[in-house]
Amino acid sequence: AANTWTMPPDAPQPGGPNTIDTIDNRITGEATYAHGHLHAAHSTANGAGGTASQLYKIQPFLNVTNAARCTAAVSAGLCAQITGAVMRNETVLNYGGTTAAFFAVPQPDLDGNVTTVFNYSNTVDQYPGIAYISQRVTQPLGSFVDSGIFLITGLGRYTNGRWGDYMAVAPAGIAYRAGNCGITGTNTMLFSGMYSDTTANNAWRTRVGGNAFTN
C-alpha cells in the first residue's frame, strides 16, 4: 500500500465534533471481485482530526489448483489458491480538516469504471448524508472524476452514537439500463445508504440513487 492508515476518529456533525461512530479500520461494505481485480475500502484518520477513506484495486494471482485444500474431489481449477497480489490503484478520499468521508463502498461497472458511495459530514453545515464519487477506468491512478456529488444531505442531528454502515453499490438490471427512472446508459450503477432524519435525535432513513457513465 502506498498510504499508511490509522484508526479513524468518530465523524463530526454540526453542534458536536466526533459524535458519529465510524467503527474502525475494517473493510466497509463488501469486497467485490470483477474484471480480475478486488475492489474494497476502509476508513482512516486524515491526520487533521477528520476521517478519510482509502480505496483499493488489487489484482490477485491464482495457481491452477490446490487439491489439498478441498474437502472433496473437484474439477481442476475449482480449488485455486491466491499465491500473490499487486496493488493496481490506491486512492484516498479525503476532504481535509475535521470533515469525514466514511463507510465508503466502491463497485466497478461493466467497463471497469468505479462508483463509490459513502457517508459525509462536517462540523459546520452537514449532518451525516449520502454522497458518491466516480473513477473512470482510463483516468490517472489515484484520482477521481470530480469532487463528489450529494445524493442527499443529512436532515438533522443524530445523537445515538452508533451509525450503521448500511452502504451498497451494484450494477443495475436491464430495465434500468433501458432508461427507467431517468437513468440511461449500459453501465448504470445503483447505490443506497443511510442519512440522518429530523423526526428524532437518533432517527435515520435510507435513500437509493443511480448514475451511469457514457461511452
mmCIF file with all atom_site columns, C-alpha atoms in Angstrom, residues 10-181:
data_model
loop_
_atom_site.group_PDB
_atom_site.id
_atom_site.type_symbol
_atom_site.label_atom_id
_atom_site.label_alt_id
_atom_site.label_comp_id
_atom_site.label_asym_id
_atom_site.label_entity_id
_atom_site.label_seq_id
_atom_site.pdbx_PDB_ins_code
_atom_site.Cartn_x
_atom_site.Cartn_y
_atom_site.Cartn_z
_atom_site.occupancy
_atom_site.B_iso_or_equiv
_atom_site.pdbx_formal_charge
_atom_site.auth_seq_id
_atom_site.auth_comp_id
_atom_site.auth_asym_id
_atom_site.auth_atom_id
_atom_site.pdbx_PDB_model_num
ATOM 1   C CA . ASP A 1 10  ? -15.611 9.377   15.023  1.00 0.00 ? 10  ASP A CA 1
ATOM 2   C CA . ALA A 1 11  ? -17.240 11.641  12.437  1.00 0.00 ? 11  ALA A CA 1
ATOM 3   C CA . PRO A 1 12  ? -18.438 15.173  13.289  1.00 0.00 ? 12  PRO A CA 1
ATOM 4   C CA . GLN A 1 13  ? -21.748 16.943  12.763  1.00 0.00 ? 13  GLN A CA 1
ATOM 5   C CA . PRO A 1 14  ? -22.970 20.486  13.428  1.00 0.00 ? 14  PRO A CA 1
ATOM 6   C CA . GLY A 1 15  ? -23.217 21.053  17.157  1.00 0.00 ? 15  GLY A CA 1
ATOM 7   C CA . GLY A 1 16  ? -20.649 18.491  18.206  1.00 0.00 ? 16  GLY A CA 1
ATOM 8   C CA . PRO A 1 17  ? -17.338 17.087  16.909  1.00 0.00 ? 17  PRO A CA 1
ATOM 9   C CA . ASN A 1 18  ? -16.677 13.355  16.735  1.00 0.00 ? 18  ASN A CA 1
ATOM 10  C CA . THR A 1 19  ? -20.202 12.210  17.535  1.00 0.00 ? 19  THR A CA 1
ATOM 11  C CA . ILE A 1 20  ? -20.932 9.667   14.736  1.00 0.00 ? 20  ILE A CA 1
ATOM 12  C CA . ASP A 1 21  ? -19.408 6.201   15.120  1.00 0.00 ? 21  ASP A CA 1
ATOM 13  C CA . THR A 1 22  ? -17.046 5.240   12.256  1.00 0.00 ? 22  THR A CA 1
ATOM 14  C CA . ILE A 1 23  ? -16.299 1.854   13.905  1.00 0.00 ? 23  ILE A CA 1
ATOM 15  C CA . ASP A 1 24  ? -12.629 1.130   12.980  1.00 0.00 ? 24  ASP A CA 1
ATOM 16  C CA . ASN A 1 25  ? -10.383 0.106   10.047  1.00 0.00 ? 25  ASN A CA 1
ATOM 17  C CA . ARG A 1 26  ? -12.411 -2.887  8.894   1.00 0.00 ? 26  ARG A CA 1
ATOM 18  C CA . ILE A 1 27  ? -13.376 -3.087  5.226   1.00 0.00 ? 27  ILE A CA 1
ATOM 19  C CA . THR A 1 28  ? -16.682 -1.246  4.823   1.00 0.00 ? 28  THR A CA 1
ATOM 20  C CA . GLY A 1 29  ? -19.419 -2.827  2.740   1.00 0.00 ? 29  GLY A CA 1
ATOM 21  C CA . GLU A 1 30  ? -18.350 -5.738  0.585   1.00 0.00 ? 30  GLU A CA 1
ATOM 22  C CA . ALA A 1 31  ? -15.103 -6.525  -1.191  1.00 0.00 ? 31  ALA A CA 1
ATOM 23  C CA . THR A 1 32  ? -16.020 -7.054  -4.859  1.00 0.00 ? 32  THR A CA 1
ATOM 24  C CA . TYR A 1 33  ? -14.177 -9.206  -7.416  1.00 0.00 ? 33  TYR A CA 1
ATOM 25  C CA . ALA A 1 34  ? -14.645 -8.080  -11.025 1.00 0.00 ? 34  ALA A CA 1
ATOM 26  C CA . HIS A 1 35  ? -12.520 -7.878  -14.195 1.00 0.00 ? 35  HIS A CA 1
ATOM 27  C CA . GLY A 1 36  ? -9.756  -9.819  -12.437 1.00 0.00 ? 36  GLY A CA 1
ATOM 28  C CA . HIS A 1 37  ? -9.484  -7.318  -9.577  1.00 0.00 ? 37  HIS A CA 1
ATOM 29  C CA . LEU A 1 38  ? -10.655 -6.947  -6.000  1.00 0.00 ? 38  LEU A CA 1
ATOM 30  C CA . HIS A 1 39  ? -12.227 -3.598  -5.006  1.00 0.00 ? 39  HIS A CA 1
ATOM 31  C CA . ALA A 1 40  ? -12.506 -2.624  -1.338  1.00 0.00 ? 40  ALA A CA 1
ATOM 32  C CA . ALA A 1 41  ? -12.276 0.356   1.022   1.00 0.00 ? 41  ALA A CA 1
ATOM 33  C CA . HIS A 1 42  ? -11.834 1.224   4.690   1.00 0.00 ? 42  HIS A CA 1
ATOM 34  C CA . SER A 1 43  ? -11.797 4.356   6.844   1.00 0.00 ? 43  SER A CA 1
ATOM 35  C CA . THR A 1 44  ? -8.706  6.028   8.287   1.00 0.00 ? 44  THR A CA 1
ATOM 36  C CA . ALA A 1 45  ? -7.716  9.168   10.161  1.00 0.00 ? 45  ALA A CA 1
ATOM 37  C CA . ASN A 1 46  ? -6.783  12.002  7.783   1.00 0.00 ? 46  ASN A CA 1
ATOM 38  C CA . GLY A 1 47  ? -4.153  13.498  10.096  1.00 0.00 ? 47  GLY A CA 1
ATOM 39  C CA . ALA A 1 48  ? -6.098  16.721  10.713  1.00 0.00 ? 48  ALA A CA 1
ATOM 40  C CA . GLY A 1 49  ? -8.801  15.458  13.067  1.00 0.00 ? 49  GLY A CA 1
ATOM 41  C CA . GLY A 1 50  ? -11.106 14.136  10.356  1.00 0.00 ? 50  GLY A CA 1
ATOM 42  C CA . THR A 1 51  ? -11.860 10.816  8.682   1.00 0.00 ? 51  THR A CA 1
ATOM 43  C CA . ALA A 1 52  ? -10.861 9.762   5.165   1.00 0.00 ? 52  ALA A CA 1
ATOM 44  C CA . SER A 1 53  ? -11.442 6.578   3.163   1.00 0.00 ? 53  SER A CA 1
ATOM 45  C CA . GLN A 1 54  ? -8.835  4.542   1.297   1.00 0.00 ? 54  GLN A CA 1
ATOM 46  C CA . LEU A 1 55  ? -9.999  2.766   -1.865  1.00 0.00 ? 55  LEU A CA 1
ATOM 47  C CA . TYR A 1 56  ? -8.141  -0.215  -3.298  1.00 0.00 ? 56  TYR A CA 1
ATOM 48  C CA . LYS A 1 57  ? -7.977  -2.034  -6.619  1.00 0.00 ? 57  LYS A CA 1
ATOM 49  C CA . ILE A 1 58  ? -5.949  -5.220  -6.150  1.00 0.00 ? 58  ILE A CA 1
ATOM 50  C CA . GLN A 1 59  ? -5.067  -7.873  -8.724  1.00 0.00 ? 59  GLN A CA 1
ATOM 51  C CA . PRO A 1 60  ? -4.739  -11.331 -7.130  1.00 0.00 ? 60  PRO A CA 1
ATOM 52  C CA . PHE A 1 61  ? -2.792  -14.171 -8.763  1.00 0.00 ? 61  PHE A CA 1
ATOM 53  C CA . LEU A 1 62  ? -4.006  -17.772 -8.502  1.00 0.00 ? 62  LEU A CA 1
ATOM 54  C CA . ASN A 1 63  ? -2.396  -21.131 -9.027  1.00 0.00 ? 63  ASN A CA 1
ATOM 55  C CA . VAL A 1 64  ? -4.190  -23.686 -11.200 1.00 0.00 ? 64  VAL A CA 1
ATOM 56  C CA . THR A 1 65  ? -5.448  -25.736 -8.287  1.00 0.00 ? 65  THR A CA 1
ATOM 57  C CA . ASN A 1 66  ? -4.551  -26.829 -4.788  1.00 0.00 ? 66  ASN A CA 1
ATOM 58  C CA . ALA A 1 67  ? -6.483  -30.028 -4.298  1.00 0.00 ? 67  ALA A CA 1
ATOM 59  C CA . ALA A 1 68  ? -5.137  -30.488 -0.769  1.00 0.00 ? 68  ALA A CA 1
ATOM 60  C CA . ARG A 1 69  ? -7.301  -27.559 0.341   1.00 0.00 ? 69  ARG A CA 1
ATOM 61  C CA . CYS A 1 70  ? -10.523 -29.157 -0.965  1.00 0.00 ? 70  CYS A CA 1
ATOM 62  C CA . THR A 1 71  ? -12.805 -31.328 1.142   1.00 0.00 ? 71  THR A CA 1
ATOM 63  C CA . ALA A 1 72  ? -13.988 -33.401 -1.843  1.00 0.00 ? 72  ALA A CA 1
ATOM 64  C CA . ALA A 1 73  ? -12.911 -34.335 -5.342  1.00 0.00 ? 73  ALA A CA 1
ATOM 65  C CA . VAL A 1 74  ? -13.417 -31.373 -7.704  1.00 0.00 ? 74  VAL A CA 1
ATOM 66  C CA . SER A 1 75  ? -12.534 -30.398 -11.244 1.00 0.00 ? 75  SER A CA 1
ATOM 67  C CA . ALA A 1 76  ? -9.201  -28.737 -11.895 1.00 0.00 ? 76  ALA A CA 1
ATOM 68  C CA . GLY A 1 77  ? -9.262  -25.014 -11.191 1.00 0.00 ? 77  GLY A CA 1
ATOM 69  C CA . LEU A 1 78  ? -12.049 -25.059 -8.600  1.00 0.00 ? 78  LEU A CA 1
ATOM 70  C CA . CYS A 1 79  ? -9.655  -25.058 -5.650  1.00 0.00 ? 79  CYS A CA 1
ATOM 71  C CA . ALA A 1 80  ? -7.304  -22.349 -6.844  1.00 0.00 ? 80  ALA A CA 1
ATOM 72  C CA . GLN A 1 81  ? -5.288  -20.563 -4.176  1.00 0.00 ? 81  GLN A CA 1
ATOM 73  C CA . ILE A 1 82  ? -4.175  -16.920 -4.091  1.00 0.00 ? 82  ILE A CA 1
ATOM 74  C CA . THR A 1 83  ? -0.385  -17.014 -4.411  1.00 0.00 ? 83  THR A CA 1
ATOM 75  C CA . GLY A 1 84  ? 0.293   -13.294 -4.763  1.00 0.00 ? 84  GLY A CA 1
ATOM 76  C CA . ALA A 1 85  ? -1.240  -9.885  -5.379  1.00 0.00 ? 85  ALA A CA 1
ATOM 77  C CA . VAL A 1 86  ? -0.363  -6.480  -6.857  1.00 0.00 ? 86  VAL A CA 1
ATOM 78  C CA . MET A 1 87  ? -1.875  -3.117  -5.922  1.00 0.00 ? 87  MET A CA 1
ATOM 79  C CA . ARG A 1 88  ? -3.148  -1.627  -9.202  1.00 0.00 ? 88  ARG A CA 1
ATOM 80  C CA . ASN A 1 89  ? -4.746  1.526   -7.771  1.00 0.00 ? 89  ASN A CA 1
ATOM 81  C CA . GLU A 1 90  ? -4.941  3.122   -4.339  1.00 0.00 ? 90  GLU A CA 1
ATOM 82  C CA . THR A 1 91  ? -6.962  6.310   -3.893  1.00 0.00 ? 91  THR A CA 1
ATOM 83  C CA . VAL A 1 92  ? -7.511  8.411   -0.780  1.00 0.00 ? 92  VAL A CA 1
ATOM 84  C CA . LEU A 1 93  ? -10.924 10.075  -0.452  1.00 0.00 ? 93  LEU A CA 1
ATOM 85  C CA . ASN A 1 94  ? -10.097 12.983  1.856   1.00 0.00 ? 94  ASN A CA 1
ATOM 86  C CA . TYR A 1 95  ? -11.808 16.373  2.184   1.00 0.00 ? 95  TYR A CA 1
ATOM 87  C CA . GLY A 1 96  ? -9.342  17.611  4.789   1.00 0.00 ? 96  GLY A CA 1
ATOM 88  C CA . GLY A 1 97  ? -9.728  19.232  8.178   1.00 0.00 ? 97  GLY A CA 1
ATOM 89  C CA . THR A 1 98  ? -12.273 17.717  10.534  1.00 0.00 ? 98  THR A CA 1
ATOM 90  C CA . THR A 1 99  ? -14.641 16.593  7.759   1.00 0.00 ? 99  THR A CA 1
ATOM 91  C CA . ALA A 1 100 ? -15.462 12.928  7.445   1.00 0.00 ? 100 ALA A CA 1
ATOM 92  C CA . ALA A 1 101 ? -15.824 10.695  4.360   1.00 0.00 ? 101 ALA A CA 1
ATOM 93  C CA . PHE A 1 102 ? -16.544 7.289   5.853   1.00 0.00 ? 102 PHE A CA 1
ATOM 94  C CA . PHE A 1 103 ? -18.127 3.879   5.183   1.00 0.00 ? 103 PHE A CA 1
ATOM 95  C CA . ALA A 1 104 ? -17.063 4.051   1.518   1.00 0.00 ? 104 ALA A CA 1
ATOM 96  C CA . VAL A 1 105 ? -18.069 1.172   -0.783  1.00 0.00 ? 105 VAL A CA 1
ATOM 97  C CA . PRO A 1 106 ? -16.556 1.004   -4.329  1.00 0.00 ? 106 PRO A CA 1
ATOM 98  C CA . GLN A 1 107 ? -18.039 -1.038  -7.184  1.00 0.00 ? 107 GLN A CA 1
ATOM 99  C CA . PRO A 1 108 ? -16.900 -1.294  -10.837 1.00 0.00 ? 108 PRO A CA 1
ATOM 100 C CA . ASP A 1 109 ? -19.293 -1.277  -13.789 1.00 0.00 ? 109 ASP A CA 1
ATOM 101 C CA . LEU A 1 110 ? -19.024 -3.488  -16.892 1.00 0.00 ? 110 LEU A CA 1
ATOM 102 C CA . ASP A 1 111 ? -16.167 -1.385  -18.291 1.00 0.00 ? 111 ASP A CA 1
ATOM 103 C CA . GLY A 1 112 ? -14.240 -1.101  -15.029 1.00 0.00 ? 112 GLY A CA 1
ATOM 104 C CA . ASN A 1 113 ? -15.357 2.446   -14.122 1.00 0.00 ? 113 ASN A CA 1
ATOM 105 C CA . VAL A 1 114 ? -15.775 2.632   -10.336 1.00 0.00 ? 114 VAL A CA 1
ATOM 106 C CA . THR A 1 115 ? -18.648 4.253   -8.446  1.00 0.00 ? 115 THR A CA 1
ATOM 107 C CA . THR A 1 116 ? -18.097 4.749   -4.698  1.00 0.00 ? 116 THR A CA 1
ATOM 108 C CA . VAL A 1 117 ? -20.885 5.641   -2.265  1.00 0.00 ? 117 VAL A CA 1
ATOM 109 C CA . PHE A 1 118 ? -20.015 6.995   1.194   1.00 0.00 ? 118 PHE A CA 1
ATOM 110 C CA . ASN A 1 119 ? -21.266 8.987   4.174   1.00 0.00 ? 119 ASN A CA 1
ATOM 111 C CA . TYR A 1 120 ? -20.152 12.621  4.546   1.00 0.00 ? 120 TYR A CA 1
ATOM 112 C CA . SER A 1 121 ? -20.430 15.073  7.450   1.00 0.00 ? 121 SER A CA 1
ATOM 113 C CA . ASN A 1 122 ? -18.691 18.103  8.969   1.00 0.00 ? 122 ASN A CA 1
ATOM 114 C CA . THR A 1 123 ? -18.963 20.419  11.983  1.00 0.00 ? 123 THR A CA 1
ATOM 115 C CA . VAL A 1 124 ? -20.259 23.432  10.031  1.00 0.00 ? 124 VAL A CA 1
ATOM 116 C CA . ASP A 1 125 ? -23.331 22.649  7.944   1.00 0.00 ? 125 ASP A CA 1
ATOM 117 C CA . GLN A 1 126 ? -23.513 18.952  7.035   1.00 0.00 ? 126 GLN A CA 1
ATOM 118 C CA . TYR A 1 127 ? -25.244 16.331  9.136   1.00 0.00 ? 127 TYR A CA 1
ATOM 119 C CA . PRO A 1 128 ? -24.416 12.754  8.030   1.00 0.00 ? 128 PRO A CA 1
ATOM 120 C CA . GLY A 1 129 ? -25.628 12.380  4.454   1.00 0.00 ? 129 GLY A CA 1
ATOM 121 C CA . ILE A 1 130 ? -25.010 10.189  1.396   1.00 0.00 ? 130 ILE A CA 1
ATOM 122 C CA . ALA A 1 131 ? -22.572 11.124  -1.364  1.00 0.00 ? 131 ALA A CA 1
ATOM 123 C CA . TYR A 1 132 ? -20.998 9.339   -4.305  1.00 0.00 ? 132 TYR A CA 1
ATOM 124 C CA . ILE A 1 133 ? -17.879 9.807   -6.416  1.00 0.00 ? 133 ILE A CA 1
ATOM 125 C CA . SER A 1 134 ? -16.578 8.130   -9.582  1.00 0.00 ? 134 SER A CA 1
ATOM 126 C CA . GLN A 1 135 ? -13.369 6.979   -11.254 1.00 0.00 ? 135 GLN A CA 1
ATOM 127 C CA . ARG A 1 136 ? -13.075 6.266   -14.975 1.00 0.00 ? 136 ARG A CA 1
ATOM 128 C CA . VAL A 1 137 ? -11.007 3.230   -15.845 1.00 0.00 ? 137 VAL A CA 1
ATOM 129 C CA . THR A 1 138 ? -8.874  5.415   -18.179 1.00 0.00 ? 138 THR A CA 1
ATOM 130 C CA . GLN A 1 139 ? -8.072  8.266   -15.794 1.00 0.00 ? 139 GLN A CA 1
ATOM 131 C CA . PRO A 1 140 ? -4.805  8.739   -13.872 1.00 0.00 ? 140 PRO A CA 1
ATOM 132 C CA . LEU A 1 141 ? -4.265  6.424   -10.939 1.00 0.00 ? 141 LEU A CA 1
ATOM 133 C CA . GLY A 1 142 ? -5.177  7.755   -7.530  1.00 0.00 ? 142 GLY A CA 1
ATOM 134 C CA . SER A 1 143 ? -7.638  10.355  -8.844  1.00 0.00 ? 143 SER A CA 1
ATOM 135 C CA . PHE A 1 144 ? -11.374 10.944  -9.157  1.00 0.00 ? 144 PHE A CA 1
ATOM 136 C CA . VAL A 1 145 ? -13.535 12.320  -11.973 1.00 0.00 ? 145 VAL A CA 1
ATOM 137 C CA . ASP A 1 146 ? -14.809 15.151  -9.760  1.00 0.00 ? 146 ASP A CA 1
ATOM 138 C CA . SER A 1 147 ? -15.100 16.157  -6.102  1.00 0.00 ? 147 SER A CA 1
ATOM 139 C CA . GLY A 1 148 ? -18.196 14.035  -5.475  1.00 0.00 ? 148 GLY A CA 1
ATOM 140 C CA . ILE A 1 149 ? -21.959 14.580  -5.570  1.00 0.00 ? 149 ILE A CA 1
ATOM 141 C CA . PHE A 1 150 ? -24.544 14.503  -2.782  1.00 0.00 ? 150 PHE A CA 1
ATOM 142 C CA . LEU A 1 151 ? -27.391 12.043  -3.196  1.00 0.00 ? 151 LEU A CA 1
ATOM 143 C CA . ILE A 1 152 ? -28.934 13.646  -0.108  1.00 0.00 ? 152 ILE A CA 1
ATOM 144 C CA . THR A 1 153 ? -27.551 15.684  2.785   1.00 0.00 ? 153 THR A CA 1
ATOM 145 C CA . GLY A 1 154 ? -28.355 14.842  6.388   1.00 0.00 ? 154 GLY A CA 1
ATOM 146 C CA . LEU A 1 155 ? -31.522 16.482  7.695   1.00 0.00 ? 155 LEU A CA 1
ATOM 147 C CA . GLY A 1 156 ? -30.805 16.735  11.414  1.00 0.00 ? 156 GLY A CA 1
ATOM 148 C CA . ARG A 1 157 ? -28.603 15.957  14.366  1.00 0.00 ? 157 ARG A CA 1
ATOM 149 C CA . TYR A 1 158 ? -28.020 12.296  15.213  1.00 0.00 ? 158 TYR A CA 1
ATOM 150 C CA . THR A 1 159 ? -27.281 11.522  18.865  1.00 0.00 ? 159 THR A CA 1
ATOM 151 C CA . ASN A 1 160 ? -27.378 7.744   19.071  1.00 0.00 ? 160 ASN A CA 1
ATOM 152 C CA . GLY A 1 161 ? -23.610 7.410   18.525  1.00 0.00 ? 161 GLY A CA 1
ATOM 153 C CA . ARG A 1 162 ? -23.590 4.071   16.681  1.00 0.00 ? 162 ARG A CA 1
ATOM 154 C CA . TRP A 1 163 ? -24.012 4.669   12.962  1.00 0.00 ? 163 TRP A CA 1
ATOM 155 C CA . GLY A 1 164 ? -24.841 1.564   10.935  1.00 0.00 ? 164 GLY A CA 1
ATOM 156 C CA . ASP A 1 165 ? -22.574 1.002   7.932   1.00 0.00 ? 165 ASP A CA 1
ATOM 157 C CA . TYR A 1 166 ? -25.511 0.422   5.581   1.00 0.00 ? 166 TYR A CA 1
ATOM 158 C CA . MET A 1 167 ? -23.975 1.388   2.229   1.00 0.00 ? 167 MET A CA 1
ATOM 159 C CA . ALA A 1 168 ? -24.110 -0.616  -1.001  1.00 0.00 ? 168 ALA A CA 1
ATOM 160 C CA . VAL A 1 169 ? -23.419 -0.292  -4.753  1.00 0.00 ? 169 VAL A CA 1
ATOM 161 C CA . ALA A 1 170 ? -24.377 -2.741  -7.513  1.00 0.00 ? 170 ALA A CA 1
ATOM 162 C CA . PRO A 1 171 ? -24.735 -2.852  -11.314 1.00 0.00 ? 171 PRO A CA 1
ATOM 163 C CA . ALA A 1 172 ? -28.314 -2.089  -12.355 1.00 0.00 ? 172 ALA A CA 1
ATOM 164 C CA . GLY A 1 173 ? -30.588 -4.569  -14.087 1.00 0.00 ? 173 GLY A CA 1
ATOM 165 C CA . ILE A 1 174 ? -31.577 -4.420  -17.746 1.00 0.00 ? 174 ILE A CA 1
ATOM 166 C CA . ALA A 1 175 ? -34.773 -2.443  -17.035 1.00 0.00 ? 175 ALA A CA 1
ATOM 167 C CA . TYR A 1 176 ? -32.776 0.414   -15.536 1.00 0.00 ? 176 TYR A CA 1
ATOM 168 C CA . ARG A 1 177 ? -30.221 0.305   -18.341 1.00 0.00 ? 177 ARG A CA 1
ATOM 169 C CA . ALA A 1 178 ? -33.082 0.849   -20.771 1.00 0.00 ? 178 ALA A CA 1
ATOM 170 C CA . GLY A 1 179 ? -33.732 4.228   -19.193 1.00 0.00 ? 179 GLY A CA 1
ATOM 171 C CA . ASN A 1 180 ? -36.232 3.722   -16.390 1.00 0.00 ? 180 ASN A CA 1
ATOM 172 C CA . CYS A 1 181 ? -36.187 6.228   -13.531 1.00 0.00 ? 181 CYS A CA 1
#
